mmCIF file of N, CA and C in Angstrom:
data_model
loop_
_atom_site.group_PDB
_atom_site.id
_atom_site.type_symbol
_atom_site.label_atom_id
_atom_site.label_comp_id
_atom_site.label_asym_id
_atom_site.label_seq_id
_atom_site.Cartn_x
_atom_site.Cartn_y
_atom_site.Cartn_z
ATOM 1 N N MET A 3 35.378 -26.228 7.096
ATOM 2 C CA MET A 3 34.155 -26.114 6.327
ATOM 3 C C MET A 3 33.197 -25.119 7.004
ATOM 4 N N ASN A 4 33.067 -25.177 8.284
ATOM 5 C CA ASN A 4 32.191 -24.281 9.018
ATOM 6 C C ASN A 4 32.664 -22.834 8.881
ATOM 7 N N TYR A 5 33.976 -22.627 8.862
ATOM 8 C CA TYR A 5 34.558 -21.303 8.704
ATOM 9 C C TYR A 5 34.179 -20.702 7.344
ATOM 10 N N ARG A 6 34.257 -21.502 6.273
ATOM 11 C CA ARG A 6 33.887 -21.043 4.923
ATOM 12 C C ARG A 6 32.413 -20.691 4.858
ATOM 13 N N PHE A 7 31.599 -21.523 5.449
ATOM 14 C CA PHE A 7 30.158 -21.286 5.447
ATOM 15 C C PHE A 7 29.838 -19.966 6.156
ATOM 16 N N THR A 8 30.489 -19.717 7.263
ATOM 17 C CA THR A 8 30.272 -18.482 8.015
ATOM 18 C C THR A 8 30.665 -17.267 7.184
ATOM 19 N N ASN A 9 31.791 -17.338 6.498
ATOM 20 C CA ASN A 9 32.231 -16.222 5.654
ATOM 21 C C ASN A 9 31.280 -15.992 4.481
ATOM 22 N N ILE A 10 30.818 -17.059 3.876
ATOM 23 C CA ILE A 10 29.860 -16.943 2.766
ATOM 24 C C ILE A 10 28.573 -16.308 3.267
ATOM 25 N N LEU A 11 28.126 -16.730 4.424
ATOM 26 C CA LEU A 11 26.911 -16.179 5.008
ATOM 27 C C LEU A 11 27.074 -14.681 5.285
ATOM 28 N N LYS A 12 28.228 -14.279 5.778
ATOM 29 C CA LYS A 12 28.491 -12.859 6.034
ATOM 30 C C LYS A 12 28.445 -12.051 4.740
ATOM 31 N N VAL A 13 29.006 -12.588 3.681
ATOM 32 C CA VAL A 13 29.003 -11.902 2.385
ATOM 33 C C VAL A 13 27.572 -11.752 1.872
ATOM 34 N N ILE A 14 26.783 -12.793 1.988
ATOM 35 C CA ILE A 14 25.384 -12.746 1.535
ATOM 36 C C ILE A 14 24.607 -11.703 2.329
ATOM 37 N N ILE A 15 24.766 -11.697 3.634
ATOM 38 C CA ILE A 15 24.070 -10.723 4.478
ATOM 39 C C ILE A 15 24.500 -9.306 4.114
ATOM 40 N N PHE A 16 25.787 -9.108 3.867
ATOM 41 C CA PHE A 16 26.298 -7.794 3.492
ATOM 42 C C PHE A 16 25.636 -7.295 2.206
ATOM 43 N N PHE A 17 25.581 -8.148 1.180
ATOM 44 C CA PHE A 17 24.976 -7.744 -0.088
ATOM 45 C C PHE A 17 23.478 -7.500 0.051
ATOM 46 N N CYS A 18 22.802 -8.276 0.861
ATOM 47 C CA CYS A 18 21.371 -8.047 1.106
ATOM 48 C C CYS A 18 21.162 -6.691 1.765
ATOM 49 N N PHE A 19 22.021 -6.348 2.707
ATOM 50 C CA PHE A 19 21.934 -5.072 3.402
ATOM 51 C C PHE A 19 22.155 -3.915 2.429
ATOM 52 N N ILE A 20 23.167 -4.021 1.588
ATOM 53 C CA ILE A 20 23.456 -2.981 0.593
ATOM 54 C C ILE A 20 22.282 -2.829 -0.369
ATOM 55 N N PHE A 21 21.723 -3.939 -0.837
ATOM 56 C CA PHE A 21 20.591 -3.894 -1.761
ATOM 57 C C PHE A 21 19.394 -3.215 -1.109
ATOM 58 N N GLU A 22 19.137 -3.507 0.153
ATOM 59 C CA GLU A 22 18.001 -2.915 0.854
ATOM 60 C C GLU A 22 18.173 -1.406 0.985
ATOM 61 N N ILE A 23 19.375 -0.949 1.296
ATOM 62 C CA ILE A 23 19.636 0.488 1.406
ATOM 63 C C ILE A 23 19.411 1.168 0.057
ATOM 64 N N GLN A 24 19.927 0.588 -1.032
ATOM 65 C CA GLN A 24 19.752 1.177 -2.354
ATOM 66 C C GLN A 24 18.284 1.200 -2.738
ATOM 67 N N SER A 25 17.557 0.160 -2.420
ATOM 68 C CA SER A 25 16.138 0.083 -2.731
ATOM 69 C C SER A 25 15.369 1.187 -2.016
ATOM 70 N N GLU A 26 15.680 1.435 -0.752
ATOM 71 C CA GLU A 26 15.014 2.489 0.003
ATOM 72 C C GLU A 26 15.325 3.861 -0.581
ATOM 73 N N GLU A 27 16.572 4.073 -1.013
ATOM 74 C CA GLU A 27 16.948 5.357 -1.589
ATOM 75 C C GLU A 27 16.212 5.613 -2.894
ATOM 76 N N ILE A 28 16.023 4.592 -3.695
ATOM 77 C CA ILE A 28 15.334 4.738 -4.972
ATOM 78 C C ILE A 28 13.876 5.128 -4.756
ATOM 79 N N GLN A 29 13.232 4.552 -3.760
ATOM 80 C CA GLN A 29 11.814 4.777 -3.555
ATOM 81 C C GLN A 29 11.509 5.938 -2.618
ATOM 82 N N LYS A 30 12.509 6.542 -2.040
ATOM 83 C CA LYS A 30 12.300 7.661 -1.134
ATOM 84 C C LYS A 30 11.673 8.810 -1.921
ATOM 85 N N PRO A 31 10.583 9.385 -1.415
ATOM 86 C CA PRO A 31 9.902 10.421 -2.198
ATOM 87 C C PRO A 31 10.647 11.750 -2.223
ATOM 88 N N TYR A 32 10.575 12.397 -3.361
ATOM 89 C CA TYR A 32 11.019 13.782 -3.458
ATOM 90 C C TYR A 32 9.931 14.617 -2.806
ATOM 91 N N LYS A 33 10.308 15.628 -2.045
ATOM 92 C CA LYS A 33 9.334 16.496 -1.392
ATOM 93 C C LYS A 33 9.430 17.929 -1.905
ATOM 94 N N ASN A 34 10.229 18.108 -2.941
ATOM 95 C CA ASN A 34 10.450 19.424 -3.499
ATOM 96 C C ASN A 34 10.467 19.294 -5.020
ATOM 97 N N LEU A 35 9.557 19.974 -5.681
ATOM 98 C CA LEU A 35 9.459 19.858 -7.135
ATOM 99 C C LEU A 35 10.714 20.380 -7.830
ATOM 100 N N ALA A 36 11.296 21.447 -7.332
ATOM 101 C CA ALA A 36 12.507 21.997 -7.960
ATOM 102 C C ALA A 36 13.637 20.968 -7.954
ATOM 103 N N LYS A 37 13.805 20.253 -6.850
ATOM 104 C CA LYS A 37 14.842 19.215 -6.785
ATOM 105 C C LYS A 37 14.500 18.056 -7.712
ATOM 106 N N ALA A 38 13.233 17.698 -7.757
ATOM 107 C CA ALA A 38 12.805 16.599 -8.626
ATOM 108 C C ALA A 38 13.075 16.924 -10.092
ATOM 109 N N LEU A 39 12.907 18.174 -10.471
ATOM 110 C CA LEU A 39 13.099 18.578 -11.866
ATOM 111 C C LEU A 39 14.565 18.612 -12.280
ATOM 112 N N GLN A 40 15.479 18.514 -11.326
ATOM 113 C CA GLN A 40 16.899 18.459 -11.667
ATOM 114 C C GLN A 40 17.249 17.141 -12.352
ATOM 115 N N ASN A 41 16.532 16.074 -12.011
ATOM 116 C CA ASN A 41 16.719 14.749 -12.624
ATOM 117 C C ASN A 41 15.346 14.142 -12.908
ATOM 118 N N PRO A 42 14.569 14.730 -13.789
ATOM 119 C CA PRO A 42 13.179 14.302 -13.964
ATOM 120 C C PRO A 42 13.001 12.835 -14.336
ATOM 121 N N ALA A 43 13.932 12.261 -15.066
ATOM 122 C CA ALA A 43 13.796 10.859 -15.485
ATOM 123 C C ALA A 43 13.955 9.894 -14.317
ATOM 124 N N ASP A 44 14.595 10.334 -13.239
ATOM 125 C CA ASP A 44 14.836 9.460 -12.090
ATOM 126 C C ASP A 44 13.710 9.478 -11.064
ATOM 127 N N VAL A 45 12.800 10.413 -11.168
ATOM 128 C CA VAL A 45 11.776 10.599 -10.136
ATOM 129 C C VAL A 45 10.631 9.610 -10.325
ATOM 130 N N ARG A 46 10.410 8.798 -9.305
ATOM 131 C CA ARG A 46 9.309 7.823 -9.310
ATOM 132 C C ARG A 46 8.238 8.183 -8.279
ATOM 133 N N ASN A 47 8.629 8.947 -7.251
ATOM 134 C CA ASN A 47 7.751 9.208 -6.123
ATOM 135 C C ASN A 47 7.889 10.680 -5.733
ATOM 136 N N LEU A 48 6.785 11.423 -5.815
ATOM 137 C CA LEU A 48 6.800 12.849 -5.490
ATOM 138 C C LEU A 48 5.719 13.132 -4.463
ATOM 139 N N ASP A 49 6.113 13.709 -3.338
ATOM 140 C CA ASP A 49 5.188 14.028 -2.255
ATOM 141 C C ASP A 49 5.146 15.540 -2.076
ATOM 142 N N LEU A 50 4.089 16.153 -2.585
ATOM 143 C CA LEU A 50 3.884 17.594 -2.436
ATOM 144 C C LEU A 50 2.723 17.869 -1.490
ATOM 145 N N SER A 51 2.464 16.947 -0.594
ATOM 146 C CA SER A 51 1.326 17.084 0.315
ATOM 147 C C SER A 51 1.551 18.206 1.326
ATOM 148 N N PHE A 52 0.448 18.840 1.701
ATOM 149 C CA PHE A 52 0.420 19.870 2.738
ATOM 150 C C PHE A 52 1.458 20.973 2.516
ATOM 151 N N GLN A 53 1.519 21.456 1.277
ATOM 152 C CA GLN A 53 2.445 22.547 0.953
ATOM 153 C C GLN A 53 1.703 23.830 0.582
ATOM 154 N N GLY A 54 0.404 23.863 0.808
ATOM 155 C CA GLY A 54 -0.373 25.070 0.563
ATOM 156 C C GLY A 54 -0.530 25.431 -0.903
ATOM 157 N N LEU A 55 -0.409 24.460 -1.789
ATOM 158 C CA LEU A 55 -0.523 24.726 -3.227
ATOM 159 C C LEU A 55 -1.964 25.075 -3.597
ATOM 160 N N LYS A 56 -2.150 26.206 -4.240
ATOM 161 C CA LYS A 56 -3.479 26.593 -4.720
ATOM 162 C C LYS A 56 -3.673 26.155 -6.168
ATOM 163 N N THR A 57 -2.574 26.092 -6.892
ATOM 164 C CA THR A 57 -2.574 25.544 -8.248
ATOM 165 C C THR A 57 -1.423 24.550 -8.321
ATOM 166 N N LEU A 58 -1.511 23.659 -9.247
ATOM 167 C CA LEU A 58 -0.458 22.662 -9.389
ATOM 168 C C LEU A 58 0.531 23.130 -10.443
ATOM 169 N N PRO A 59 1.805 22.974 -10.176
ATOM 170 C CA PRO A 59 2.824 23.451 -11.115
ATOM 171 C C PRO A 59 2.732 22.756 -12.470
ATOM 172 N N ASN A 60 2.823 23.538 -13.539
ATOM 173 C CA ASN A 60 2.775 22.983 -14.894
ATOM 174 C C ASN A 60 3.941 22.046 -15.173
ATOM 175 N N LYS A 61 5.071 22.288 -14.539
ATOM 176 C CA LYS A 61 6.273 21.495 -14.803
ATOM 177 C C LYS A 61 6.152 20.056 -14.306
ATOM 178 N N ILE A 62 5.106 19.747 -13.586
ATOM 179 C CA ILE A 62 4.934 18.389 -13.069
ATOM 180 C C ILE A 62 4.840 17.384 -14.220
ATOM 181 N N GLY A 63 4.407 17.842 -15.379
ATOM 182 C CA GLY A 63 4.297 16.987 -16.556
ATOM 183 C C GLY A 63 5.634 16.501 -17.093
ATOM 184 N N GLN A 64 6.736 17.097 -16.645
ATOM 185 C CA GLN A 64 8.070 16.684 -17.090
ATOM 186 C C GLN A 64 8.535 15.393 -16.418
ATOM 187 N N LEU A 65 7.848 14.982 -15.372
ATOM 188 C CA LEU A 65 8.254 13.795 -14.607
ATOM 189 C C LEU A 65 7.623 12.554 -15.232
ATOM 190 N N LYS A 66 8.076 12.207 -16.410
ATOM 191 C CA LYS A 66 7.460 11.157 -17.226
ATOM 192 C C LYS A 66 7.472 9.770 -16.593
ATOM 193 N N ASN A 67 8.383 9.498 -15.665
ATOM 194 C CA ASN A 67 8.465 8.177 -15.034
ATOM 195 C C ASN A 67 7.819 8.140 -13.655
ATOM 196 N N LEU A 68 7.110 9.191 -13.304
ATOM 197 C CA LEU A 68 6.484 9.282 -11.989
ATOM 198 C C LEU A 68 5.450 8.177 -11.806
ATOM 199 N N GLN A 69 5.540 7.478 -10.693
ATOM 200 C CA GLN A 69 4.613 6.388 -10.390
ATOM 201 C C GLN A 69 3.690 6.720 -9.224
ATOM 202 N N LYS A 70 4.156 7.553 -8.311
ATOM 203 C CA LYS A 70 3.360 7.895 -7.130
ATOM 204 C C LYS A 70 3.393 9.402 -6.930
ATOM 205 N N LEU A 71 2.210 9.999 -6.843
ATOM 206 C CA LEU A 71 2.091 11.442 -6.667
ATOM 207 C C LEU A 71 1.140 11.726 -5.515
ATOM 208 N N ASP A 72 1.637 12.420 -4.505
ATOM 209 C CA ASP A 72 0.826 12.775 -3.341
ATOM 210 C C ASP A 72 0.627 14.284 -3.341
ATOM 211 N N LEU A 73 -0.609 14.697 -3.577
ATOM 212 C CA LEU A 73 -0.968 16.112 -3.581
ATOM 213 C C LEU A 73 -1.969 16.423 -2.479
ATOM 214 N N GLY A 74 -2.102 15.524 -1.524
ATOM 215 C CA GLY A 74 -3.079 15.685 -0.454
ATOM 216 C C GLY A 74 -2.819 16.913 0.405
ATOM 217 N N GLY A 75 -3.903 17.465 0.947
ATOM 218 C CA GLY A 75 -3.792 18.562 1.892
ATOM 219 C C GLY A 75 -3.381 19.888 1.295
ATOM 220 N N ASN A 76 -3.671 20.107 0.040
ATOM 221 C CA ASN A 76 -3.399 21.391 -0.594
ATOM 222 C C ASN A 76 -4.726 22.098 -0.846
ATOM 223 N N GLU A 77 -4.730 23.095 -1.696
ATOM 224 C CA GLU A 77 -5.947 23.874 -1.888
ATOM 225 C C GLU A 77 -6.378 24.067 -3.338
ATOM 226 N N PRO A 78 -5.959 23.204 -4.258
ATOM 227 C CA PRO A 78 -6.399 23.443 -5.640
ATOM 228 C C PRO A 78 -7.890 23.129 -5.795
ATOM 229 N N THR A 79 -8.546 23.881 -6.647
ATOM 230 C CA THR A 79 -9.942 23.590 -6.950
ATOM 231 C C THR A 79 -10.052 22.848 -8.274
ATOM 232 N N ILE A 80 -8.979 22.868 -9.041
ATOM 233 C CA ILE A 80 -8.957 22.164 -10.324
ATOM 234 C C ILE A 80 -7.543 21.619 -10.552
ATOM 235 N N LEU A 81 -7.452 20.533 -11.286
ATOM 236 C CA LEU A 81 -6.158 19.906 -11.556
ATOM 237 C C LEU A 81 -5.592 20.416 -12.875
ATOM 238 N N SER A 82 -4.289 20.594 -12.928
ATOM 239 C CA SER A 82 -3.656 21.056 -14.166
ATOM 240 C C SER A 82 -3.613 19.920 -15.180
ATOM 241 N N LYS A 83 -3.697 20.279 -16.444
ATOM 242 C CA LYS A 83 -3.735 19.285 -17.517
ATOM 243 C C LYS A 83 -2.447 18.481 -17.610
ATOM 244 N N GLU A 84 -1.360 18.988 -17.049
ATOM 245 C CA GLU A 84 -0.079 18.287 -17.122
ATOM 246 C C GLU A 84 -0.099 16.958 -16.367
ATOM 247 N N ILE A 85 -0.953 16.836 -15.399
ATOM 248 C CA ILE A 85 -1.033 15.571 -14.646
ATOM 249 C C ILE A 85 -1.422 14.425 -15.575
ATOM 250 N N TRP A 86 -2.231 14.700 -16.566
ATOM 251 C CA TRP A 86 -2.720 13.636 -17.452
ATOM 252 C C TRP A 86 -1.618 13.122 -18.377
ATOM 253 N N GLN A 87 -0.474 13.789 -18.412
ATOM 254 C CA GLN A 87 0.672 13.331 -19.206
ATOM 255 C C GLN A 87 1.485 12.262 -18.473
ATOM 256 N N LEU A 88 1.197 12.045 -17.207
ATOM 257 C CA LEU A 88 1.975 11.113 -16.376
ATOM 258 C C LEU A 88 1.464 9.690 -16.580
ATOM 259 N N LYS A 89 1.795 9.114 -17.710
ATOM 260 C CA LYS A 89 1.244 7.818 -18.127
ATOM 261 C C LYS A 89 1.664 6.643 -17.246
ATOM 262 N N ASP A 90 2.773 6.765 -16.511
ATOM 263 C CA ASP A 90 3.226 5.677 -15.633
ATOM 264 C C ASP A 90 2.655 5.777 -14.223
ATOM 265 N N LEU A 91 1.858 6.801 -13.970
ATOM 266 C CA LEU A 91 1.336 7.034 -12.626
ATOM 267 C C LEU A 91 0.480 5.862 -12.153
ATOM 268 N N GLN A 92 0.811 5.342 -10.972
ATOM 269 C CA GLN A 92 0.090 4.213 -10.386
ATOM 270 C C GLN A 92 -0.711 4.616 -9.154
ATOM 271 N N LYS A 93 -0.211 5.590 -8.402
ATOM 272 C CA LYS A 93 -0.879 6.020 -7.169
ATOM 273 C C LYS A 93 -1.021 7.534 -7.184
ATOM 274 N N LEU A 94 -2.252 7.990 -6.984
ATOM 275 C CA LEU A 94 -2.529 9.422 -6.982
ATOM 276 C C LEU A 94 -3.361 9.763 -5.755
ATOM 277 N N ASN A 95 -2.789 10.576 -4.873
ATOM 278 C CA ASN A 95 -3.494 11.002 -3.669
ATOM 279 C C ASN A 95 -3.923 12.451 -3.836
ATOM 280 N N LEU A 96 -5.228 12.657 -3.834
ATOM 281 C CA LEU A 96 -5.802 13.996 -3.934
ATOM 282 C C LEU A 96 -6.672 14.306 -2.717
ATOM 283 N N ASN A 97 -6.483 13.584 -1.632
ATOM 284 C CA ASN A 97 -7.267 13.780 -0.413
ATOM 285 C C ASN A 97 -7.104 15.192 0.139
ATOM 286 N N ASN A 98 -8.164 15.651 0.825
ATOM 287 C CA ASN A 98 -8.111 16.908 1.582
ATOM 288 C C ASN A 98 -7.715 18.109 0.735
ATOM 289 N N ASN A 99 -8.294 18.200 -0.437
ATOM 290 C CA ASN A 99 -8.119 19.365 -1.288
ATOM 291 C C ASN A 99 -9.473 20.047 -1.410
ATOM 292 N N LYS A 100 -9.590 20.972 -2.310
ATOM 293 C CA LYS A 100 -10.858 21.668 -2.525
ATOM 294 C C LYS A 100 -11.367 21.428 -3.940
ATOM 295 N N LEU A 101 -11.092 20.240 -4.443
ATOM 296 C CA LEU A 101 -11.495 19.917 -5.812
ATOM 297 C C LEU A 101 -13.012 19.904 -5.929
ATOM 298 N N THR A 102 -13.516 20.577 -6.953
ATOM 299 C CA THR A 102 -14.949 20.585 -7.221
ATOM 300 C C THR A 102 -15.281 19.732 -8.438
ATOM 301 N N VAL A 103 -14.283 19.528 -9.298
ATOM 302 C CA VAL A 103 -14.471 18.770 -10.533
ATOM 303 C C VAL A 103 -13.275 17.849 -10.734
ATOM 304 N N LEU A 104 -13.556 16.645 -11.173
ATOM 305 C CA LEU A 104 -12.507 15.726 -11.594
ATOM 306 C C LEU A 104 -12.668 15.580 -13.105
ATOM 307 N N PRO A 105 -11.745 16.109 -13.889
ATOM 308 C CA PRO A 105 -11.891 16.109 -15.346
ATOM 309 C C PRO A 105 -11.933 14.702 -15.934
ATOM 310 N N LYS A 106 -12.602 14.578 -17.070
ATOM 311 C CA LYS A 106 -12.684 13.279 -17.749
ATOM 312 C C LYS A 106 -11.312 12.788 -18.191
ATOM 313 N N GLU A 107 -10.354 13.706 -18.323
ATOM 314 C CA GLU A 107 -8.997 13.335 -18.738
ATOM 315 C C GLU A 107 -8.324 12.376 -17.760
ATOM 316 N N ILE A 108 -8.884 12.232 -16.586
ATOM 317 C CA ILE A 108 -8.306 11.284 -15.632
ATOM 318 C C ILE A 108 -8.283 9.882 -16.236
ATOM 319 N N GLY A 109 -9.146 9.636 -17.183
ATOM 320 C CA GLY A 109 -9.181 8.346 -17.867
ATOM 321 C C GLY A 109 -7.911 8.036 -18.647
ATOM 322 N N GLN A 110 -7.080 9.041 -18.883
ATOM 323 C CA GLN A 110 -5.815 8.828 -19.594
ATOM 324 C C GLN A 110 -4.769 8.134 -18.722
ATOM 325 N N LEU A 111 -5.000 8.089 -17.426
ATOM 326 C CA LEU A 111 -4.046 7.466 -16.496
ATOM 327 C C LEU A 111 -4.354 5.976 -16.380
ATOM 328 N N GLN A 112 -4.118 5.246 -17.438
ATOM 329 C CA GLN A 112 -4.507 3.838 -17.525
ATOM 330 C C GLN A 112 -3.746 2.907 -16.588
ATOM 331 N N ASN A 113 -2.606 3.324 -16.064
ATOM 332 C CA ASN A 113 -1.848 2.484 -15.136
ATOM 333 C C ASN A 113 -2.201 2.743 -13.679
ATOM 334 N N LEU A 114 -3.165 3.618 -13.446
ATOM 335 C CA LEU A 114 -3.536 3.986 -12.086
ATOM 336 C C LEU A 114 -4.079 2.782 -11.321
ATOM 337 N N GLN A 115 -3.498 2.532 -10.148
ATOM 338 C CA GLN A 115 -3.925 1.434 -9.284
ATOM 339 C C GLN A 115 -4.636 1.946 -8.041
ATOM 340 N N GLU A 116 -4.241 3.124 -7.573
ATOM 341 C CA GLU A 116 -4.848 3.711 -6.381
ATOM 342 C C GLU A 116 -5.183 5.167 -6.646
ATOM 343 N N LEU A 117 -6.416 5.533 -6.308
ATOM 344 C CA LEU A 117 -6.875 6.908 -6.450
ATOM 345 C C LEU A 117 -7.589 7.291 -5.162
ATOM 346 N N SER A 118 -7.059 8.269 -4.451
ATOM 347 C CA SER A 118 -7.638 8.712 -3.179
ATOM 348 C C SER A 118 -8.227 10.104 -3.358
ATOM 349 N N LEU A 119 -9.519 10.230 -3.052
ATOM 350 C CA LEU A 119 -10.232 11.479 -3.307
ATOM 351 C C LEU A 119 -11.006 12.016 -2.108
ATOM 352 N N HIS A 120 -10.921 11.386 -0.955
ATOM 353 C CA HIS A 120 -11.805 11.808 0.139
ATOM 354 C C HIS A 120 -11.497 13.227 0.620
ATOM 355 N N SER A 121 -12.505 13.844 1.210
ATOM 356 C CA SER A 121 -12.432 15.208 1.750
ATOM 357 C C SER A 121 -12.159 16.253 0.672
ATOM 358 N N ASN A 122 -12.923 16.166 -0.409
ATOM 359 C CA ASN A 122 -12.939 17.179 -1.454
ATOM 360 C C ASN A 122 -14.364 17.693 -1.571
ATOM 361 N N GLU A 123 -14.629 18.516 -2.542
ATOM 362 C CA GLU A 123 -15.961 19.071 -2.747
ATOM 363 C C GLU A 123 -16.556 18.579 -4.064
ATOM 364 N N LEU A 124 -16.240 17.339 -4.408
ATOM 365 C CA LEU A 124 -16.711 16.741 -5.657
ATOM 366 C C LEU A 124 -18.194 16.413 -5.562
ATOM 367 N N VAL A 125 -18.921 16.741 -6.617
ATOM 368 C CA VAL A 125 -20.343 16.417 -6.689
ATOM 369 C C VAL A 125 -20.545 15.193 -7.571
ATOM 370 N N ASN A 126 -19.822 15.127 -8.667
ATOM 371 C CA ASN A 126 -19.911 14.020 -9.617
ATOM 372 C C ASN A 126 -18.517 13.493 -9.934
ATOM 373 N N LEU A 127 -18.495 12.248 -10.389
ATOM 374 C CA LEU A 127 -17.258 11.655 -10.886
ATOM 375 C C LEU A 127 -17.443 11.369 -12.372
ATOM 376 N N PRO A 128 -16.420 11.572 -13.178
ATOM 377 C CA PRO A 128 -16.558 11.306 -14.612
ATOM 378 C C PRO A 128 -16.704 9.809 -14.873
ATOM 379 N N LYS A 129 -17.434 9.471 -15.920
ATOM 380 C CA LYS A 129 -17.644 8.054 -16.254
ATOM 381 C C LYS A 129 -16.329 7.352 -16.585
ATOM 382 N N GLU A 130 -15.322 8.112 -17.000
ATOM 383 C CA GLU A 130 -14.021 7.541 -17.356
ATOM 384 C C GLU A 130 -13.367 6.811 -16.183
ATOM 385 N N ILE A 131 -13.763 7.134 -14.988
ATOM 386 C CA ILE A 131 -13.208 6.444 -13.810
ATOM 387 C C ILE A 131 -13.551 4.959 -13.864
ATOM 388 N N GLY A 132 -14.672 4.629 -14.436
ATOM 389 C CA GLY A 132 -15.085 3.231 -14.545
ATOM 390 C C GLY A 132 -14.287 2.429 -15.560
ATOM 391 N N GLN A 133 -13.442 3.075 -16.343
ATOM 392 C CA GLN A 133 -12.666 2.389 -17.373
ATOM 393 C C GLN A 133 -11.301 1.909 -16.897
ATOM 394 N N PHE A 134 -10.943 2.243 -15.669
ATOM 395 C CA PHE A 134 -9.643 1.806 -15.149
ATOM 396 C C PHE A 134 -9.634 0.302 -14.972
ATOM 397 N N LYS A 135 -8.633 -0.349 -15.542
ATOM 398 C CA LYS A 135 -8.528 -1.806 -15.446
ATOM 399 C C LYS A 135 -7.697 -2.240 -14.251
ATOM 400 N N ASN A 136 -6.801 -1.371 -13.791
ATOM 401 C CA ASN A 136 -5.874 -1.737 -12.720
ATOM 402 C C ASN A 136 -6.237 -1.142 -11.367
ATOM 403 N N LEU A 137 -7.314 -0.356 -11.317
ATOM 404 C CA LEU A 137 -7.670 0.336 -10.083
ATOM 405 C C LEU A 137 -8.022 -0.658 -8.987
ATOM 406 N N GLN A 138 -7.338 -0.530 -7.848
ATOM 407 C CA GLN A 138 -7.550 -1.430 -6.723
ATOM 408 C C GLN A 138 -8.164 -0.711 -5.540
ATOM 409 N N ASN A 139 -8.010 0.576 -5.485
ATOM 410 C CA ASN A 139 -8.429 1.321 -4.302
ATOM 411 C C ASN A 139 -9.103 2.606 -4.728
#
């Protein structure tokens, strides 16, 4: 009986280990937009931070299932309208950019839970920011 229990326990541990590895692979961020666009429906996490972007690529709007977008440490002064098409977006990092305006269209991101804006050149925030129901941070 003890032998069977040990084997069952080994099988359970093995499957837990496999599940954890697959889970990490799914959530691992893409760091290259060109690679992300090869399978746009699969991309949930995109990290384009500190890549010297002065403008944001228009093709970012193709990542319809994107949940986390990190654009921190770049140099855009304005956000491209394609970002507002990312309806599943939950986390948006815009820290350390040169943003002067945050468009009212940000209100279209109704699933947004985290919005990071520090170290920008923003003077005002649009009233639409107050309409987020899920915003935690």
